[in-house]
Amino acid sequence: MDDSAPLAPGLYLVATPIGNLEDITLRALRVLKQADRIACEDTRQTAKLLSHFGIATPTVSYHAHNESARARELIDALKHGARIAVVSDAGTPGISDPGAILAREAIAAGIAVYPIPGANAAINALVASGLPSDRFTFHGFLPSKEGARRTMLEALREYIWVPQVSLLRPGNEAATTHIFYEAPHRIVATLEDVVAIFGSAHKVALARELTKLHEEFLRGTAAEVLAALQSRPSIRGEIVLLLDGTPTLALHPIGESTHATLGVEVAALLKSGLSEKDALKQAAKSRGLSKSEAYREWQRTKR
């Protein structure tokens, strides 16, 4: 690393480690050392990183609650030739973290903007998920409220199905993997919604605590991953959830009756380890049925 190389004036969007401190690049360290100021999502969190690498550059807070006001101050400094680095608590600034507004305003003001690449949870989860990686869509965090979350997932189901119905032929490569961030205390409810809306056999992957000591990947059907999490006393850590963009034909065939579809889903849920009561509850939820109606439908499929 050549610390003597001059740092040009401009805005530097610097990716920082998402867990393992070794994930930071030599270029990122040089930029952080030579910048006039570092704008941080949380100055206390960034102070730990800077202290570890012996960096004494002054910091200033730049987070969701002061982003617009602070951006004006930083743009003014940039116009006068400052070299300002922007970091989030972890990962790449502007990706579900502050940074995008400042970058947009800097560009509008004719200020050079330099991306300093590095760790990103969504991309790291994707490449190790086992799901298609040629095409993907990053959605950020799912809504925290159940109704809004289900509405978003239902809209995504239609997006996956409608454009691809005519494309579902062997060898077709139209699938797009969908990537979300989710909080640990909501992940079970979210996966219950995925099972209800996409079907228990829909392929998913879940990455937890990426690059940290307890990094973990869960891969399989939505019902299998849900059952694995439901068996745990608690769930901790940052989570990335990935959904296969290929429709699950076995659970959503065109023109199939509701009776047959419910029967297939309940059978798959039972196979994944759920009890008949829980399987019927989830199947009922996905179809807007009462538990008694779902039970009657289930009994008819077994005749």
Coordinates of C-alpha atoms in Angstrom, one line a residue:
M1 CA 0.0 0.0 0.0
D2 CA 1.5 3.3 -1.2
D3 CA 0.5 5.9 1.4
S4 CA 2.4 8.5 -0.4
A5 CA 0.2 8.5 -3.5
P6 CA -1.9 11.7 -3.4
L7 CA -5.6 11.5 -2.9
A8 CA -7.6 13.6 -5.4
P9 CA -10.3 16.0 -4.2
G10 CA -13.8 14.4 -4.3
L11 CA -16.3 12.1 -2.6
Y12 CA -15.2 8.6 -1.7
L13 CA -17.8 5.9 -1.0
V14 CA -15.8 3.4 1.0
A15 CA -16.9 -0.1 1.7
T16 CA -16.0 -1.4 5.1
P17 CA -16.1 -4.9 6.6
I18 CA -19.4 -6.6 7.3
G19 CA -17.9 -8.8 10.0
N20 CA -14.3 -9.9 9.5
L21 CA -12.0 -6.9 9.7
E22 CA -9.7 -8.6 7.2
D23 CA -12.4 -7.9 4.5
I24 CA -11.2 -4.2 4.2
T25 CA -9.1 -3.4 1.1
L26 CA -5.7 -1.7 1.1
R27 CA -7.2 1.0 -1.1
A28 CA -9.9 1.6 1.5
L29 CA -7.4 2.0 4.2
R30 CA -5.3 4.5 2.2
V31 CA -8.4 6.6 1.4
L32 CA -9.5 6.6 5.0
K33 CA -6.1 7.7 6.2
Q34 CA -5.7 10.5 3.6
A35 CA -9.2 11.9 3.6
D36 CA -9.8 15.3 5.2
R37 CA -12.9 14.0 6.9
I38 CA -14.9 10.7 7.2
A39 CA -18.7 10.9 7.3
C40 CA -20.0 8.0 9.4
E41 CA -23.3 6.4 9.9
D42 CA -22.3 5.9 13.5
T43 CA -19.1 7.7 14.7
R44 CA -18.8 5.3 17.6
Q45 CA -18.9 2.2 15.4
T46 CA -16.4 3.7 12.9
A47 CA -14.1 4.7 15.7
K48 CA -13.5 1.0 16.5
L49 CA -12.5 0.3 12.9
L50 CA -10.3 3.3 12.7
S51 CA -8.6 2.5 16.0
H52 CA -7.9 -1.0 14.9
F53 CA -6.0 0.2 11.9
G54 CA -4.4 3.2 13.5
I55 CA -6.3 5.8 11.5
A56 CA -6.7 9.3 13.1
T57 CA -8.8 11.1 10.4
P58 CA -11.5 13.3 11.9
T59 CA -15.1 12.0 11.7
V60 CA -18.6 13.5 11.4
S61 CA -22.0 11.9 11.8
Y62 CA -23.9 11.2 8.6
H63 CA -27.0 9.0 9.1
A64 CA -30.7 8.7 8.1
H65 CA -31.9 11.4 10.5
N66 CA -29.5 14.1 9.4
E67 CA -28.6 13.0 5.9
S68 CA -30.2 15.9 4.0
A69 CA -28.9 18.7 6.2
R70 CA -25.4 17.1 6.5
A71 CA -25.2 16.6 2.8
R72 CA -25.4 20.4 2.2
E73 CA -22.5 21.0 4.6
L74 CA -20.4 18.3 3.0
I75 CA -21.1 19.4 -0.5
D76 CA -20.0 22.9 0.4
A77 CA -16.7 21.5 1.7
L78 CA -16.3 19.3 -1.5
K79 CA -16.8 22.4 -3.7
H80 CA -13.8 23.9 -2.0
G81 CA -11.6 20.9 -2.8
A82 CA -12.1 18.7 0.2
R83 CA -11.5 14.9 0.2
I84 CA -14.4 13.3 2.0
A85 CA -14.9 9.6 2.7
V86 CA -18.3 8.1 3.5
V87 CA -18.7 4.9 5.4
S88 CA -21.7 3.0 6.8
D89 CA -21.5 0.8 9.9
A90 CA -20.8 -2.2 7.7
G91 CA -20.7 -2.8 4.0
T92 CA -21.1 -0.5 1.1
P93 CA -22.6 3.1 1.6
G94 CA -25.8 3.7 -0.3
I95 CA -27.0 0.1 -0.2
S96 CA -29.7 0.2 2.5
D97 CA -27.5 2.7 4.3
P98 CA -26.8 6.5 4.0
G99 CA -24.7 7.6 1.0
A100 CA -27.0 7.8 -2.0
I101 CA -28.3 11.3 -1.4
L102 CA -24.8 12.7 -0.9
A103 CA -23.5 10.9 -4.1
R104 CA -26.4 12.3 -6.1
E105 CA -25.9 15.8 -4.9
A106 CA -22.2 15.6 -5.5
I107 CA -22.7 14.5 -9.1
A108 CA -25.2 17.3 -9.7
A109 CA -22.6 19.8 -8.4
G110 CA -19.9 18.4 -10.7
I111 CA -17.9 16.8 -8.0
A112 CA -15.9 13.6 -8.6
V113 CA -17.4 10.6 -6.9
Y114 CA -15.2 7.5 -6.4
P115 CA -16.6 4.1 -5.4
I116 CA -14.1 2.2 -3.2
P117 CA -15.3 -1.5 -3.6
G118 CA -15.4 -4.0 -0.8
A119 CA -17.7 -6.1 1.3
N120 CA -21.4 -6.3 0.5
A121 CA -23.8 -8.7 2.3
A122 CA -26.2 -9.1 -0.6
I123 CA -23.6 -10.1 -3.2
N124 CA -21.7 -12.4 -0.8
A125 CA -24.9 -14.2 0.1
L126 CA -25.9 -14.5 -3.6
V127 CA -22.6 -16.1 -4.8
A128 CA -22.7 -18.7 -2.1
S129 CA -26.5 -19.4 -2.1
G130 CA -26.6 -22.0 -4.9
L131 CA -29.4 -20.0 -6.6
P132 CA -29.1 -18.4 -10.1
S133 CA -26.6 -15.5 -9.9
D134 CA -26.6 -14.3 -13.6
R135 CA -29.7 -12.2 -12.9
F136 CA -30.8 -10.8 -9.5
T137 CA -32.8 -8.1 -7.9
F138 CA -32.0 -6.5 -4.6
H139 CA -35.0 -5.3 -2.6
G140 CA -33.4 -4.0 0.6
F141 CA -35.4 -4.6 3.8
L142 CA -38.9 -6.1 3.7
P143 CA -41.6 -4.0 5.3
S144 CA -41.7 -4.6 9.1
K145 CA -45.5 -4.7 9.2
E146 CA -47.1 -8.0 8.3
G147 CA -49.7 -6.6 5.9
A148 CA -47.2 -4.5 3.9
R149 CA -44.8 -7.4 3.9
R150 CA -47.4 -9.8 2.5
T151 CA -48.5 -7.3 -0.1
M152 CA -44.9 -6.9 -1.3
L153 CA -44.4 -10.7 -1.5
E154 CA -47.7 -11.2 -3.3
A155 CA -46.7 -8.6 -5.9
L156 CA -43.4 -10.3 -6.3
R157 CA -45.1 -13.7 -6.9
E158 CA -47.1 -12.2 -9.7
Y159 CA -44.0 -10.6 -11.1
I160 CA -42.3 -13.9 -11.1
W161 CA -45.2 -15.8 -12.6
V162 CA -46.8 -13.5 -15.2
P163 CA -43.7 -12.6 -17.3
Q164 CA -42.3 -16.2 -17.2
V165 CA -45.3 -18.4 -17.8
S166 CA -44.6 -18.6 -21.5
L167 CA -40.8 -19.0 -20.9
L168 CA -40.9 -22.1 -18.7
R169 CA -39.2 -24.5 -21.0
P170 CA -36.2 -26.8 -20.3
G171 CA -33.0 -24.9 -20.5
N172 CA -34.6 -21.5 -20.1
E173 CA -32.4 -19.1 -18.2
A174 CA -35.0 -16.4 -17.3
A175 CA -34.9 -16.9 -13.5
T176 CA -34.0 -13.9 -11.4
T177 CA -32.9 -14.4 -7.8
H178 CA -34.6 -11.9 -5.4
I179 CA -32.5 -10.7 -2.4
F180 CA -33.8 -9.2 0.8
Y181 CA -32.3 -8.1 4.2
E182 CA -34.4 -9.1 7.2
A183 CA -34.2 -8.7 11.0
P184 CA -33.7 -11.8 13.1
H185 CA -36.8 -11.2 15.2
R186 CA -38.9 -11.2 12.0
I187 CA -37.4 -13.9 9.9
V188 CA -39.7 -16.7 11.0
A189 CA -42.8 -14.7 10.3
T190 CA -41.3 -13.7 6.9
L191 CA -40.6 -17.3 6.0
E192 CA -44.1 -18.3 7.0
D193 CA -45.4 -15.7 4.5
V194 CA -43.0 -17.0 1.9
V195 CA -44.4 -20.6 2.4
A196 CA -48.0 -19.3 2.3
I197 CA -47.5 -17.1 -0.8
F198 CA -44.9 -19.0 -2.9
G199 CA -45.5 -22.5 -1.6
S200 CA -43.6 -24.8 0.7
A201 CA -41.5 -26.2 -2.0
H202 CA -40.2 -22.9 -3.3
K203 CA -36.4 -22.8 -3.2
V204 CA -34.7 -20.3 -0.9
A205 CA -31.4 -19.6 0.8
L206 CA -30.7 -17.8 4.0
A207 CA -27.3 -16.3 5.0
R208 CA -26.7 -15.3 8.6
E209 CA -23.7 -13.5 10.2
L210 CA -21.7 -13.3 7.0
T211 CA -17.9 -13.3 7.4
K212 CA -18.3 -13.5 11.1
L213 CA -17.3 -16.4 13.4
H214 CA -20.8 -18.0 13.3
E215 CA -21.4 -17.5 9.6
E216 CA -24.2 -19.8 8.4
F217 CA -26.1 -20.7 5.2
L218 CA -29.4 -22.5 5.1
R219 CA -30.4 -23.8 1.7
G220 CA -33.5 -25.7 0.6
T221 CA -37.2 -25.3 0.3
A222 CA -39.0 -22.5 2.1
A223 CA -40.6 -25.1 4.4
E224 CA -37.3 -26.8 5.2
V225 CA -35.6 -23.5 6.1
L226 CA -38.6 -22.4 8.1
A227 CA -38.7 -25.7 10.1
A228 CA -34.9 -25.4 10.8
L229 CA -35.4 -21.9 12.3
Q230 CA -38.5 -22.8 14.2
S231 CA -36.6 -25.5 16.0
R232 CA -34.2 -23.0 17.5
P233 CA -34.8 -21.2 20.9
S234 CA -33.5 -17.9 19.4
I235 CA -32.2 -16.4 16.2
R236 CA -29.5 -13.8 16.1
G237 CA -27.4 -11.9 13.6
E238 CA -27.8 -10.0 10.3
I239 CA -29.8 -12.0 7.8
V240 CA -29.9 -12.1 4.0
L241 CA -32.9 -14.0 2.5
L242 CA -32.8 -15.1 -1.2
L243 CA -35.8 -16.4 -3.2
D244 CA -35.5 -18.4 -6.4
G245 CA -37.0 -16.5 -9.3
T246 CA -38.3 -19.7 -10.9
P247 CA -42.0 -20.4 -10.3
T248 CA -42.7 -23.6 -8.3
L249 CA -44.9 -25.4 -10.9
A250 CA -45.9 -28.2 -8.5
L251 CA -47.6 -25.7 -6.2
H252 CA -49.0 -23.1 -8.6
P253 CA -49.9 -24.9 -11.9
I254 CA -52.2 -22.9 -14.2
G255 CA -55.8 -24.1 -14.0
E256 CA -55.3 -26.6 -11.1
S257 CA -58.1 -26.8 -8.6
T258 CA -57.9 -25.3 -5.2
H259 CA -58.4 -28.7 -3.7
A260 CA -55.4 -30.3 -5.4
T261 CA -53.2 -27.3 -4.7
L262 CA -54.0 -27.3 -1.0
G263 CA -53.4 -31.0 -0.8
V264 CA -50.0 -30.7 -2.5
E265 CA -49.0 -27.9 -0.2
V266 CA -50.1 -29.7 3.0
A267 CA -48.4 -32.9 2.0
A268 CA -45.2 -31.0 1.4
L269 CA -45.4 -29.2 4.7
L270 CA -46.0 -32.5 6.5
K271 CA -42.9 -34.0 4.7
S272 CA -40.8 -31.0 5.9
G273 CA -41.6 -32.0 9.5
L274 CA -44.6 -29.8 10.4
S275 CA -47.5 -31.2 12.3
E276 CA -50.8 -31.6 10.5
K277 CA -52.2 -28.8 12.6
D278 CA -49.4 -26.4 11.7
A279 CA -49.4 -27.5 8.0
L280 CA -53.2 -26.8 7.7
K281 CA -52.8 -23.5 9.5
Q282 CA -50.2 -22.3 6.9
A283 CA -52.2 -23.6 3.9
A284 CA -55.3 -21.9 5.2
K285 CA -53.4 -18.6 5.6
S286 CA -52.1 -18.8 2.0
R287 CA -55.7 -19.2 0.6
G288 CA -57.6 -16.9 3.0
L289 CA -59.5 -19.9 4.4
S290 CA -60.5 -20.6 8.0
K291 CA -58.9 -23.5 9.7
S292 CA -62.1 -25.5 9.5
E293 CA -62.5 -24.8 5.8
A294 CA -58.9 -25.9 5.1
Y295 CA -59.4 -29.0 7.2
R296 CA -62.5 -30.0 5.1
E297 CA -60.6 -29.3 1.8
W298 CA -57.7 -31.4 3.1
Q299 CA -60.0 -34.3 4.0
R300 CA -61.6 -34.2 0.5
T301 CA -58.2 -34.5 -1.2
K302 CA -57.5 -37.7 0.7
R303 CA -60.7 -39.4 -0.6

